[in-house]
N, CA, C and O atoms as a Tripos MOL2 file, in Angstrom:
@<TRIPOS>MOLECULE
protein
  264   263    66     0     0
PROTEIN
NO_CHARGES

@<TRIPOS>ATOM
      1 N           0.7830   -1.2220    0.0340 N.3       1 UNK1
      2 CA         -0.0060    0.0420    0.0030 C.3       1 UNK1
      3 C           0.8540    1.3240   -0.0320 C.2       1 UNK1
      4 O           0.4270    2.3360   -0.5870 O.2       1 UNK1
      5 N           2.0400    1.2840    0.5480 N.am      2 UNK2
      6 CA          2.8070    2.4940    0.7140 C.3       2 UNK2
      7 C           3.2390    2.9710   -0.7810 C.2       2 UNK2
      8 O           3.2930    4.1680   -1.0640 O.2       2 UNK2
      9 N           3.5120    2.0470   -1.6220 N.am      3 UNK3
     10 CA          3.8570    2.3380   -3.0920 C.3       3 UNK3
     11 C           2.6340    2.9570   -3.8360 C.2       3 UNK3
     12 O           2.7490    3.8560   -4.6690 O.2       3 UNK3
     13 N           1.5310    2.4330   -3.4830 N.am      4 UNK4
     14 CA          0.2940    2.8880   -4.2650 C.3       4 UNK4
     15 C           0.0070    4.4190   -3.5550 C.2       4 UNK4
     16 O          -0.2520    5.3750   -4.2860 O.2       4 UNK4
     17 N           0.0600    4.5360   -2.4100 N.am      5 UNK5
     18 CA         -0.2340    5.9310   -1.7550 C.3       5 UNK5
     19 C           0.6290    6.8530   -2.3850 C.2       5 UNK5
     20 O           0.2060    8.0070   -2.4650 O.2       5 UNK5
     21 N           1.8720    6.5740   -2.9050 N.am      6 UNK6
     22 CA          2.7740    7.5760   -3.4230 C.3       6 UNK6
     23 C           2.2630    8.1500   -4.8060 C.2       6 UNK6
     24 O           2.7230    9.1760   -5.3070 O.2       6 UNK6
     25 N           1.2550    7.3720   -5.3720 N.am      7 UNK7
     26 CA          0.7690    7.7350   -6.7170 C.3       7 UNK7
     27 C          -0.2620    8.9260   -6.4730 C.2       7 UNK7
     28 O          -0.9550    9.0440   -5.4630 O.2       7 UNK7
     29 N          -0.2480    9.7680   -7.5420 N.am      8 UNK8
     30 CA         -1.2660   10.8140   -7.4300 C.3       8 UNK8
     31 C          -2.5770   10.2060   -7.9990 C.2       8 UNK8
     32 O          -2.6170    9.1030   -8.5440 O.2       8 UNK8
     33 N          -3.6370   11.0150   -7.8250 N.am      9 UNK9
     34 CA         -4.9220   10.3940   -8.3680 C.3       9 UNK9
     35 C          -4.8920   10.2770   -9.9330 C.2       9 UNK9
     36 O          -5.5370    9.4130  -10.5270 O.2       9 UNK9
     37 N          -4.0990   11.2060  -10.5600 N.am     10 UNK10
     38 CA         -4.0170   11.0560  -12.0540 C.3      10 UNK10
     39 C          -3.1100    9.8230  -12.3440 C.2      10 UNK10
     40 O          -3.3740    9.1330  -13.3290 O.2      10 UNK10
     41 N          -2.1460    9.5320  -11.6110 N.am     11 UNK11
     42 CA         -1.3050    8.3850  -11.8680 C.3      11 UNK11
     43 C          -2.0710    7.1140  -11.5750 C.2      11 UNK11
     44 O          -1.9020    6.1510  -12.3230 O.2      11 UNK11
     45 N          -2.8380    7.0360  -10.6210 N.am     12 UNK12
     46 CA         -3.6920    5.8930  -10.3610 C.3      12 UNK12
     47 C          -4.6520    5.5730  -11.5210 C.2      12 UNK12
     48 O          -4.8680    4.4360  -11.9410 O.2      12 UNK12
     49 N          -5.1850    6.6700  -11.9740 N.am     13 UNK13
     50 CA         -6.1710    6.5540  -13.1620 C.3      13 UNK13
     51 C          -5.4100    6.0390  -14.3590 C.2      13 UNK13
     52 O          -5.9470    5.2310  -15.1160 O.2      13 UNK13
     53 N          -4.2170    6.4600  -14.5550 N.am     14 UNK14
     54 CA         -3.3820    5.9690  -15.7320 C.3      14 UNK14
     55 C          -3.0850    4.4670  -15.4970 C.2      14 UNK14
     56 O          -3.1640    3.6930  -16.4500 O.2      14 UNK14
     57 N          -2.7700    4.0560  -14.3410 N.am     15 UNK15
     58 CA         -2.5110    2.6630  -14.0600 C.3      15 UNK15
     59 C          -3.8210    1.7840  -14.3950 C.2      15 UNK15
     60 O          -3.7390    0.7800  -15.1030 O.2      15 UNK15
     61 N          -4.9710    2.2080  -13.8640 N.am     16 UNK16
     62 CA         -6.1750    1.5530  -14.1180 C.3      16 UNK16
     63 C          -6.4080    1.5260  -15.6800 C.2      16 UNK16
     64 O          -6.8100    0.4970  -16.2230 O.2      16 UNK16
     65 N          -6.1570    2.6240  -16.3530 N.am     17 UNK17
     66 CA         -6.4320    2.5190  -17.7860 C.3      17 UNK17
     67 C          -5.4490    1.6040  -18.5740 C.2      17 UNK17
     68 O          -5.8450    0.9190  -19.5170 O.2      17 UNK17
     69 N          -4.2100    1.6150  -18.1720 N.am     18 UNK18
     70 CA         -3.1210    0.8610  -18.7520 C.3      18 UNK18
     71 C          -3.4510   -0.7030  -18.5420 C.2      18 UNK18
     72 O          -3.2440   -1.5250  -19.4350 O.2      18 UNK18
     73 N          -3.9680   -1.0310  -17.3150 N.am     19 UNK19
     74 CA         -4.2810   -2.2600  -16.9650 C.3      19 UNK19
     75 C          -5.4710   -2.8530  -17.8510 C.2      19 UNK19
     76 O          -5.5120   -4.0230  -18.2310 O.2      19 UNK19
     77 N          -6.2800   -2.0330  -18.0810 N.am     20 UNK20
     78 CA         -7.4900   -2.2860  -18.9410 C.3      20 UNK20
     79 C          -6.9600   -2.5090  -20.3170 C.2      20 UNK20
     80 O          -7.2470   -3.5290  -20.9420 O.2      20 UNK20
     81 N          -6.1450   -1.5170  -20.8290 N.am     21 UNK21
     82 CA         -5.7020   -1.6090  -22.2190 C.3      21 UNK21
     83 C          -4.7750   -2.6720  -22.5030 C.2      21 UNK21
     84 O          -4.8550   -3.2430  -23.5910 O.2      21 UNK21
     85 N          -3.8290   -3.0370  -21.5850 N.am     22 UNK22
     86 CA         -2.8500   -4.0090  -21.7770 C.3      22 UNK22
     87 C          -3.2530   -5.4040  -21.5190 C.2      22 UNK22
     88 O          -2.8600   -6.3280  -22.2310 O.2      22 UNK22
     89 N          -4.0580   -5.5710  -20.4740 N.am     23 UNK23
     90 CA         -4.4200   -6.9280  -20.0880 C.3      23 UNK23
     91 C          -5.9680   -7.1480  -20.1330 C.2      23 UNK23
     92 O          -6.4040   -8.2580  -19.8290 O.2      23 UNK23
     93 N          -6.7310   -6.2450  -20.4590 N.am     24 UNK24
     94 CA         -8.1730   -6.3750  -20.4570 C.3      24 UNK24
     95 C          -8.9040   -6.6190  -19.1450 C.2      24 UNK24
     96 O          -9.9890   -7.1930  -19.0460 O.2      24 UNK24
     97 N          -8.1650   -6.1050  -18.1320 N.am     25 UNK25
     98 CA         -8.5980   -6.2600  -16.7900 C.3      25 UNK25
     99 C          -9.1060   -4.8980  -16.2690 C.2      25 UNK25
    100 O          -8.3620   -3.9160  -16.2500 O.2      25 UNK25
    101 N         -10.3740   -4.8580  -15.8520 N.am     26 UNK26
    102 CA        -10.8900   -3.5470  -15.4140 C.3      26 UNK26
    103 C         -10.9110   -3.4620  -13.9250 C.2      26 UNK26
    104 O         -11.5260   -4.2930  -13.2570 O.2      26 UNK26
    105 N         -10.2150   -2.4170  -13.3650 N.am     27 UNK27
    106 CA        -10.2340   -2.2330  -11.8920 C.3      27 UNK27
    107 C         -10.5390   -0.7880  -11.7490 C.2      27 UNK27
    108 O         -10.5160    0.0290  -12.6690 O.2      27 UNK27
    109 N         -10.8380   -0.5400  -10.4510 N.am     28 UNK28
    110 CA        -11.2780    0.9010  -10.0350 C.3      28 UNK28
    111 C         -10.3900    1.3690   -8.9220 C.2      28 UNK28
    112 O         -10.0740    0.6320   -7.9870 O.2      28 UNK28
    113 N          -9.9970    2.6080   -9.0440 N.am     29 UNK29
    114 CA         -9.2330    3.1040   -7.9010 C.3      29 UNK29
    115 C         -10.0960    3.1720   -6.6550 C.2      29 UNK29
    116 O         -11.2640    3.5600   -6.6740 O.2      29 UNK29
    117 N          -9.4120    2.7470   -5.5140 N.am     30 UNK30
    118 CA        -10.1400    2.5910   -4.3330 C.3      30 UNK30
    119 C         -10.8540    3.9510   -3.9340 C.2      30 UNK30
    120 O         -11.8760    3.8920   -3.2500 O.2      30 UNK30
    121 N         -10.4220    4.9880   -4.2800 N.am     31 UNK31
    122 CA        -11.0700    6.3340   -3.9310 C.3      31 UNK31
    123 C         -12.4030    6.5880   -4.4690 C.2      31 UNK31
    124 O         -13.0250    7.6160   -4.2020 O.2      31 UNK31
    125 N         -12.8710    5.6120   -5.2650 N.am     32 UNK32
    126 CA        -14.2190    5.6340   -5.9010 C.3      32 UNK32
    127 C         -15.2400    5.1050   -4.8440 C.2      32 UNK32
    128 O         -16.4410    5.2110   -5.0930 O.2      32 UNK32
    129 N         -14.8670    4.6060   -3.8140 N.am     33 UNK33
    130 CA        -15.7070    4.1290   -2.8550 C.3      33 UNK33
    131 C         -15.5500    4.8100   -1.4310 C.2      33 UNK33
    132 O         -14.5710    5.5140   -1.1850 O.2      33 UNK33
    133 N         -16.4760    4.5910   -0.5760 N.am     34 UNK34
    134 CA        -16.4540    5.3490    0.8370 C.3      34 UNK34
    135 C         -15.2620    4.7470    1.5750 C.2      34 UNK34
    136 O         -14.7710    3.6550    1.2920 O.2      34 UNK34
    137 N         -14.8790    5.4870    2.4620 N.am     35 UNK35
    138 CA        -13.8330    5.0260    3.4390 C.3      35 UNK35
    139 C         -12.4220    5.4540    3.0160 C.2      35 UNK35
    140 O         -12.2300    6.4030    2.2550 O.2      35 UNK35
    141 N         -11.4210    4.6890    3.5610 N.am     36 UNK36
    142 CA        -10.0860    5.0460    3.2510 C.3      36 UNK36
    143 C          -9.6100    4.1250    2.1130 C.2      36 UNK36
    144 O          -8.8970    3.1610    2.3930 O.2      36 UNK36
    145 N          -9.9650    4.3740    0.8640 N.am     37 UNK37
    146 CA         -9.6150    3.5780   -0.2310 C.3      37 UNK37
    147 C          -8.5390    4.1370   -1.1670 C.2      37 UNK37
    148 O          -8.2600    3.5620   -2.2190 O.2      37 UNK37
    149 N          -7.9410    5.2600   -0.7720 N.am     38 UNK38
    150 CA         -6.8990    5.8710   -1.6070 C.3      38 UNK38
    151 C          -5.7530    4.9230   -1.9870 C.2      38 UNK38
    152 O          -5.2470    5.0190   -3.1050 O.2      38 UNK38
    153 N          -5.3320    4.0240   -1.1140 N.am     39 UNK39
    154 CA         -4.2140    3.1940   -1.3100 C.3      39 UNK39
    155 C          -4.5730    1.9560   -2.0080 C.2      39 UNK39
    156 O          -3.7490    1.0430   -2.0550 O.2      39 UNK39
    157 N          -5.7400    1.8380   -2.5620 N.am     40 UNK40
    158 CA         -6.1080    0.5610   -2.9910 C.3      40 UNK40
    159 C          -6.7710    0.4940   -4.5050 C.2      40 UNK40
    160 O          -7.2560    1.5150   -4.9940 O.2      40 UNK40
    161 N          -6.7670   -0.5650   -5.1090 N.am     41 UNK41
    162 CA         -7.4200   -0.8140   -6.2730 C.3      41 UNK41
    163 C          -8.5550   -1.8660   -5.9800 C.2      41 UNK41
    164 O          -8.3600   -2.7940   -5.1950 O.2      41 UNK41
    165 N          -9.6840   -1.6960   -6.6070 N.am     42 UNK42
    166 CA        -10.7550   -2.5370   -6.4680 C.3      42 UNK42
    167 C         -11.0260   -3.4290   -7.6520 C.2      42 UNK42
    168 O         -11.1020   -2.9740   -8.7930 O.2      42 UNK42
    169 N         -11.1740   -4.7370   -7.3550 N.am     43 UNK43
    170 CA        -11.5260   -5.7200   -8.4650 C.3      43 UNK43
    171 C         -12.6860   -6.4290   -8.1260 C.2      43 UNK43
    172 O         -12.7600   -6.9320   -7.0050 O.2      43 UNK43
    173 N         -13.6500   -6.5470   -8.9730 N.am     44 UNK44
    174 CA        -14.8710   -7.2710   -8.7820 C.3      44 UNK44
    175 C         -14.5410   -8.6760   -9.0980 C.2      44 UNK44
    176 O         -14.0110   -8.9640  -10.1710 O.2      44 UNK44
    177 N         -14.8650   -9.6560   -8.1120 N.am     45 UNK45
    178 CA        -14.6130  -11.0720   -8.3470 C.3      45 UNK45
    179 C         -15.8100  -11.8720   -8.1680 C.2      45 UNK45
    180 O         -15.7550  -12.9640   -7.6010 O.2      45 UNK45
    181 N         -16.9490  -11.3590   -8.6480 N.am     46 UNK46
    182 CA        -18.2240  -12.0260   -8.6500 C.3      46 UNK46
    183 C         -18.2730  -12.8190   -9.9660 C.2      46 UNK46
    184 O         -18.9730  -12.3850  -10.8810 O.2      46 UNK46
    185 N         -17.5900  -13.9260  -10.1120 N.am     47 UNK47
    186 CA        -17.4030  -14.6210  -11.2470 C.3      47 UNK47
    187 C         -16.8340  -15.9360  -10.9520 C.2      47 UNK47
    188 O         -16.5430  -16.1700   -9.7790 O.2      47 UNK47
    189 N         -16.6330  -16.8260  -11.8460 N.am     48 UNK48
    190 CA        -16.1900  -18.1830  -11.5270 C.3      48 UNK48
    191 C         -14.7590  -18.2340  -11.0200 C.2      48 UNK48
    192 O         -14.0020  -17.2920  -11.2550 O.2      48 UNK48
    193 N         -14.3850  -19.2320  -10.3750 N.am     49 UNK49
    194 CA        -13.0230  -19.3200   -9.9820 C.3      49 UNK49
    195 C         -11.9640  -19.3060  -11.0180 C.2      49 UNK49
    196 O         -10.8990  -18.7120  -10.8510 O.2      49 UNK49
    197 N         -12.2470  -19.9220  -12.0200 N.am     50 UNK50
    198 CA        -11.4120  -19.9070  -13.2620 C.3      50 UNK50
    199 C         -11.1700  -18.4250  -13.7150 C.2      50 UNK50
    200 O         -10.0230  -18.0620  -13.9780 O.2      50 UNK50
    201 N         -12.1410  -17.6370  -13.8020 N.am     51 UNK51
    202 CA        -12.0580  -16.1970  -14.2700 C.3      51 UNK51
    203 C         -11.1030  -15.4380  -13.2340 C.2      51 UNK51
    204 O         -10.2260  -14.6740  -13.6360 O.2      51 UNK51
    205 N         -11.3150  -15.6840  -11.9270 N.am     52 UNK52
    206 CA        -10.5540  -15.0230  -10.8770 C.3      52 UNK52
    207 C          -9.0640  -15.4420  -11.0090 C.2      52 UNK52
    208 O          -8.1810  -14.5990  -10.8480 O.2      52 UNK52
    209 N          -8.7820  -16.7210  -11.2970 N.am     53 UNK53
    210 CA         -7.4340  -17.1780  -11.5290 C.3      53 UNK53
    211 C          -6.7520  -16.4760  -12.8130 C.2      53 UNK53
    212 O          -5.5830  -16.0880  -12.8120 O.2      53 UNK53
    213 N          -7.5720  -16.3720  -13.8300 N.am     54 UNK54
    214 CA         -7.2640  -15.6870  -15.0190 C.3      54 UNK54
    215 C          -6.7760  -14.2870  -14.7530 C.2      54 UNK54
    216 O          -5.6920  -13.8430  -15.1300 O.2      54 UNK54
    217 N          -7.7430  -13.6030  -14.0240 N.am     55 UNK55
    218 CA         -7.5460  -12.1860  -13.7290 C.3      55 UNK55
    219 C          -6.2360  -11.9750  -12.8370 C.2      55 UNK55
    220 O          -5.5140  -10.9980  -13.0370 O.2      55 UNK55
    221 N          -5.9690  -12.8520  -11.9170 N.am     56 UNK56
    222 CA         -4.7020  -12.8010  -11.0770 C.3      56 UNK56
    223 C          -3.5160  -12.9640  -11.9420 C.2      56 UNK56
    224 O          -2.5250  -12.2670  -11.7260 O.2      56 UNK56
    225 N          -3.5330  -13.8300  -12.9100 N.am     57 UNK57
    226 CA         -2.4450  -14.0370  -13.9060 C.3      57 UNK57
    227 C          -2.1520  -12.7450  -14.5810 C.2      57 UNK57
    228 O          -1.0260  -12.2560  -14.6630 O.2      57 UNK57
    229 N          -3.4150  -12.1470  -15.1310 N.am     58 UNK58
    230 CA         -3.0740  -10.7910  -15.9200 C.3      58 UNK58
    231 C          -2.5490   -9.8810  -15.0870 C.2      58 UNK58
    232 O          -1.5620   -9.2370  -15.4430 O.2      58 UNK58
    233 N          -3.1610   -9.6830  -13.7950 N.am     59 UNK59
    234 CA         -2.6100   -8.6840  -12.9030 C.3      59 UNK59
    235 C          -1.1010   -8.9410  -12.6380 C.2      59 UNK59
    236 O          -0.3440   -7.9700  -12.6190 O.2      59 UNK59
    237 N          -0.6520  -10.1200  -12.4440 N.am     60 UNK60
    238 CA          0.7310  -10.4920  -12.0880 C.3      60 UNK60
    239 C           1.5520  -10.1100  -13.2930 C.2      60 UNK60
    240 O           2.5770   -9.4510  -13.1170 O.2      60 UNK60
    241 N           1.1650  -10.4880  -14.5570 N.am     61 UNK61
    242 CA          1.8090  -10.0740  -15.7930 C.3      61 UNK61
    243 C           1.9580   -8.6760  -15.8030 C.2      61 UNK61
    244 O           3.0900   -8.2200  -15.9650 O.2      61 UNK61
    245 N           0.9650   -7.8960  -15.6510 N.am     62 UNK62
    246 CA          1.0390   -6.3480  -15.6430 C.3      62 UNK62
    247 C           2.0120   -5.7530  -14.7170 C.2      62 UNK62
    248 O           2.8400   -4.9100  -15.0640 O.2      62 UNK62
    249 N           1.8850   -6.2190  -13.5300 N.am     63 UNK63
    250 CA          2.7630   -5.7360  -12.4270 C.3      63 UNK63
    251 C           4.2510   -5.9430  -12.7660 C.2      63 UNK63
    252 O           5.0570   -5.0590  -12.4740 O.2      63 UNK63
    253 N           4.6280   -7.0330  -13.3480 N.am     64 UNK64
    254 CA          5.9770   -7.3110  -13.8070 C.3      64 UNK64
    255 C           6.5230   -6.3560  -14.8560 C.2      64 UNK64
    256 O           7.7350   -6.2590  -15.0480 O.2      64 UNK64
    257 N           5.5970   -5.6290  -15.5560 N.am     65 UNK65
    258 CA          5.9900   -4.6380  -16.5290 C.3      65 UNK65
    259 C           6.2460   -3.2130  -15.9550 C.2      65 UNK65
    260 O           6.8210   -2.3590  -16.6290 O.2      65 UNK65
    261 N           5.8180   -2.9910  -14.7350 N.am     66 UNK66
    262 CA          5.9520   -1.6770  -14.2320 C.3      66 UNK66
    263 C           7.0440   -1.6000  -13.0900 C.2      66 UNK66
    264 O           7.2880   -0.5260  -12.5400 O.2      66 UNK66
@<TRIPOS>BOND
     1     1     2 1
     2     2     3 1
     3     3     4 2
     4     3     5 am
     5     5     6 1
     6     6     7 1
     7     7     8 2
     8     7     9 am
     9     9    10 1
    10    10    11 1
    11    11    12 2
    12    11    13 am
    13    13    14 1
    14    14    15 1
    15    15    16 2
    16    15    17 am
    17    17    18 1
    18    18    19 1
    19    19    20 2
    20    19    21 am
    21    21    22 1
    22    22    23 1
    23    23    24 2
    24    23    25 am
    25    25    26 1
    26    26    27 1
    27    27    28 2
    28    27    29 am
    29    29    30 1
    30    30    31 1
    31    31    32 2
    32    31    33 am
    33    33    34 1
    34    34    35 1
    35    35    36 2
    36    35    37 am
    37    37    38 1
    38    38    39 1
    39    39    40 2
    40    39    41 am
    41    41    42 1
    42    42    43 1
    43    43    44 2
    44    43    45 am
    45    45    46 1
    46    46    47 1
    47    47    48 2
    48    47    49 am
    49    49    50 1
    50    50    51 1
    51    51    52 2
    52    51    53 am
    53    53    54 1
    54    54    55 1
    55    55    56 2
    56    55    57 am
    57    57    58 1
    58    58    59 1
    59    59    60 2
    60    59    61 am
    61    61    62 1
    62    62    63 1
    63    63    64 2
    64    63    65 am
    65    65    66 1
    66    66    67 1
    67    67    68 2
    68    67    69 am
    69    69    70 1
    70    70    71 1
    71    71    72 2
    72    71    73 am
    73    73    74 1
    74    74    75 1
    75    75    76 2
    76    75    77 am
    77    77    78 1
    78    78    79 1
    79    79    80 2
    80    79    81 am
    81    81    82 1
    82    82    83 1
    83    83    84 2
    84    83    85 am
    85    85    86 1
    86    86    87 1
    87    87    88 2
    88    87    89 am
    89    89    90 1
    90    90    91 1
    91    91    92 2
    92    91    93 am
    93    93    94 1
    94    94    95 1
    95    95    96 2
    96    95    97 am
    97    97    98 1
    98    98    99 1
    99    99   100 2
   100    99   101 am
   101   101   102 1
   102   102   103 1
   103   103   104 2
   104   103   105 am
   105   105   106 1
   106   106   107 1
   107   107   108 2
   108   107   109 am
   109   109   110 1
   110   110   111 1
   111   111   112 2
   112   111   113 am
   113   113   114 1
   114   114   115 1
   115   115   116 2
   116   115   117 am
   117   117   118 1
   118   118   119 1
   119   119   120 2
   120   119   121 am
   121   121   122 1
   122   122   123 1
   123   123   124 2
   124   123   125 am
   125   125   126 1
   126   126   127 1
   127   127   128 2
   128   127   129 am
   129   129   130 1
   130   130   131 1
   131   131   132 2
   132   131   133 am
   133   133   134 1
   134   134   135 1
   135   135   136 2
   136   135   137 am
   137   137   138 1
   138   138   139 1
   139   139   140 2
   140   139   141 am
   141   141   142 1
   142   142   143 1
   143   143   144 2
   144   143   145 am
   145   145   146 1
   146   146   147 1
   147   147   148 2
   148   147   149 am
   149   149   150 1
   150   150   151 1
   151   151   152 2
   152   151   153 am
   153   153   154 1
   154   154   155 1
   155   155   156 2
   156   155   157 am
   157   157   158 1
   158   158   159 1
   159   159   160 2
   160   159   161 am
   161   161   162 1
   162   162   163 1
   163   163   164 2
   164   163   165 am
   165   165   166 1
   166   166   167 1
   167   167   168 2
   168   167   169 am
   169   169   170 1
   170   170   171 1
   171   171   172 2
   172   171   173 am
   173   173   174 1
   174   174   175 1
   175   175   176 2
   176   175   177 am
   177   177   178 1
   178   178   179 1
   179   179   180 2
   180   179   181 am
   181   181   182 1
   182   182   183 1
   183   183   184 2
   184   183   185 am
   185   185   186 1
   186   186   187 1
   187   187   188 2
   188   187   189 am
   189   189   190 1
   190   190   191 1
   191   191   192 2
   192   191   193 am
   193   193   194 1
   194   194   195 1
   195   195   196 2
   196   195   197 am
   197   197   198 1
   198   198   199 1
   199   199   200 2
   200   199   201 am
   201   201   202 1
   202   202   203 1
   203   203   204 2
   204   203   205 am
   205   205   206 1
   206   206   207 1
   207   207   208 2
   208   207   209 am
   209   209   210 1
   210   210   211 1
   211   211   212 2
   212   211   213 am
   213   213   214 1
   214   214   215 1
   215   215   216 2
   216   215   217 am
   217   217   218 1
   218   218   219 1
   219   219   220 2
   220   219   221 am
   221   221   222 1
   222   222   223 1
   223   223   224 2
   224   223   225 am
   225   225   226 1
   226   226   227 1
   227   227   228 2
   228   227   229 am
   229   229   230 1
   230   230   231 1
   231   231   232 2
   232   231   233 am
   233   233   234 1
   234   234   235 1
   235   235   236 2
   236   235   237 am
   237   237   238 1
   238   238   239 1
   239   239   240 2
   240   239   241 am
   241   241   242 1
   242   242   243 1
   243   243   244 2
   244   243   245 am
   245   245   246 1
   246   246   247 1
   247   247   248 2
   248   247   249 am
   249   249   250 1
   250   250   251 1
   251   251   252 2
   252   251   253 am
   253   253   254 1
   254   254   255 1
   255   255   256 2
   256   255   257 am
   257   257   258 1
   258   258   259 1
   259   259   260 2
   260   259   261 am
   261   261   262 1
   262   262   263 1
   263   263   264 2
@<TRIPOS>SUBSTRUCTURE
     1 UNK1         2 RESIDUE 1 A UNK
     2 UNK2         6 RESIDUE 1 A UNK
     3 UNK3        10 RESIDUE 1 A UNK
     4 UNK4        14 RESIDUE 1 A UNK
     5 UNK5        18 RESIDUE 1 A UNK
     6 UNK6        22 RESIDUE 1 A UNK
     7 UNK7        26 RESIDUE 1 A UNK
     8 UNK8        30 RESIDUE 1 A UNK
     9 UNK9        34 RESIDUE 1 A UNK
    10 UNK10       38 RESIDUE 1 A UNK
    11 UNK11       42 RESIDUE 1 A UNK
    12 UNK12       46 RESIDUE 1 A UNK
    13 UNK13       50 RESIDUE 1 A UNK
    14 UNK14       54 RESIDUE 1 A UNK
    15 UNK15       58 RESIDUE 1 A UNK
    16 UNK16       62 RESIDUE 1 A UNK
    17 UNK17       66 RESIDUE 1 A UNK
    18 UNK18       70 RESIDUE 1 A UNK
    19 UNK19       74 RESIDUE 1 A UNK
    20 UNK20       78 RESIDUE 1 A UNK
    21 UNK21       82 RESIDUE 1 A UNK
    22 UNK22       86 RESIDUE 1 A UNK
    23 UNK23       90 RESIDUE 1 A UNK
    24 UNK24       94 RESIDUE 1 A UNK
    25 UNK25       98 RESIDUE 1 A UNK
    26 UNK26      102 RESIDUE 1 A UNK
    27 UNK27      106 RESIDUE 1 A UNK
    28 UNK28      110 RESIDUE 1 A UNK
    29 UNK29      114 RESIDUE 1 A UNK
    30 UNK30      118 RESIDUE 1 A UNK
    31 UNK31      122 RESIDUE 1 A UNK
    32 UNK32      126 RESIDUE 1 A UNK
    33 UNK33      130 RESIDUE 1 A UNK
    34 UNK34      134 RESIDUE 1 A UNK
    35 UNK35      138 RESIDUE 1 A UNK
    36 UNK36      142 RESIDUE 1 A UNK
    37 UNK37      146 RESIDUE 1 A UNK
    38 UNK38      150 RESIDUE 1 A UNK
    39 UNK39      154 RESIDUE 1 A UNK
    40 UNK40      158 RESIDUE 1 A UNK
    41 UNK41      162 RESIDUE 1 A UNK
    42 UNK42      166 RESIDUE 1 A UNK
    43 UNK43      170 RESIDUE 1 A UNK
    44 UNK44      174 RESIDUE 1 A UNK
    45 UNK45      178 RESIDUE 1 A UNK
    46 UNK46      182 RESIDUE 1 A UNK
    47 UNK47      186 RESIDUE 1 A UNK
    48 UNK48      190 RESIDUE 1 A UNK
    49 UNK49      194 RESIDUE 1 A UNK
    50 UNK50      198 RESIDUE 1 A UNK
    51 UNK51      202 RESIDUE 1 A UNK
    52 UNK52      206 RESIDUE 1 A UNK
    53 UNK53      210 RESIDUE 1 A UNK
    54 UNK54      214 RESIDUE 1 A UNK
    55 UNK55      218 RESIDUE 1 A UNK
    56 UNK56      222 RESIDUE 1 A UNK
    57 UNK57      226 RESIDUE 1 A UNK
    58 UNK58      230 RESIDUE 1 A UNK
    59 UNK59      234 RESIDUE 1 A UNK
    60 UNK60      238 RESIDUE 1 A UNK
    61 UNK61      242 RESIDUE 1 A UNK
    62 UNK62      246 RESIDUE 1 A UNK
    63 UNK63      250 RESIDUE 1 A UNK
    64 UNK64      254 RESIDUE 1 A UNK
    65 UNK65      258 RESIDUE 1 A UNK
    66 UNK66      262 RESIDUE 1 A UNK
């Protein structure tokens, strides 16, 4: 979380956009929700376990590029 807090809101939006464009994974910056979400990304996992595993692999692949 410390690394994510260092990002500005514009940078967080860029990361969310790049993740969508490069990996097809849609996430939201945590500040779109109530509470202390500034340091987090939100991912909806209301899907099959196989889709969750696939999303985790996409996220892992993306993180390795930054």
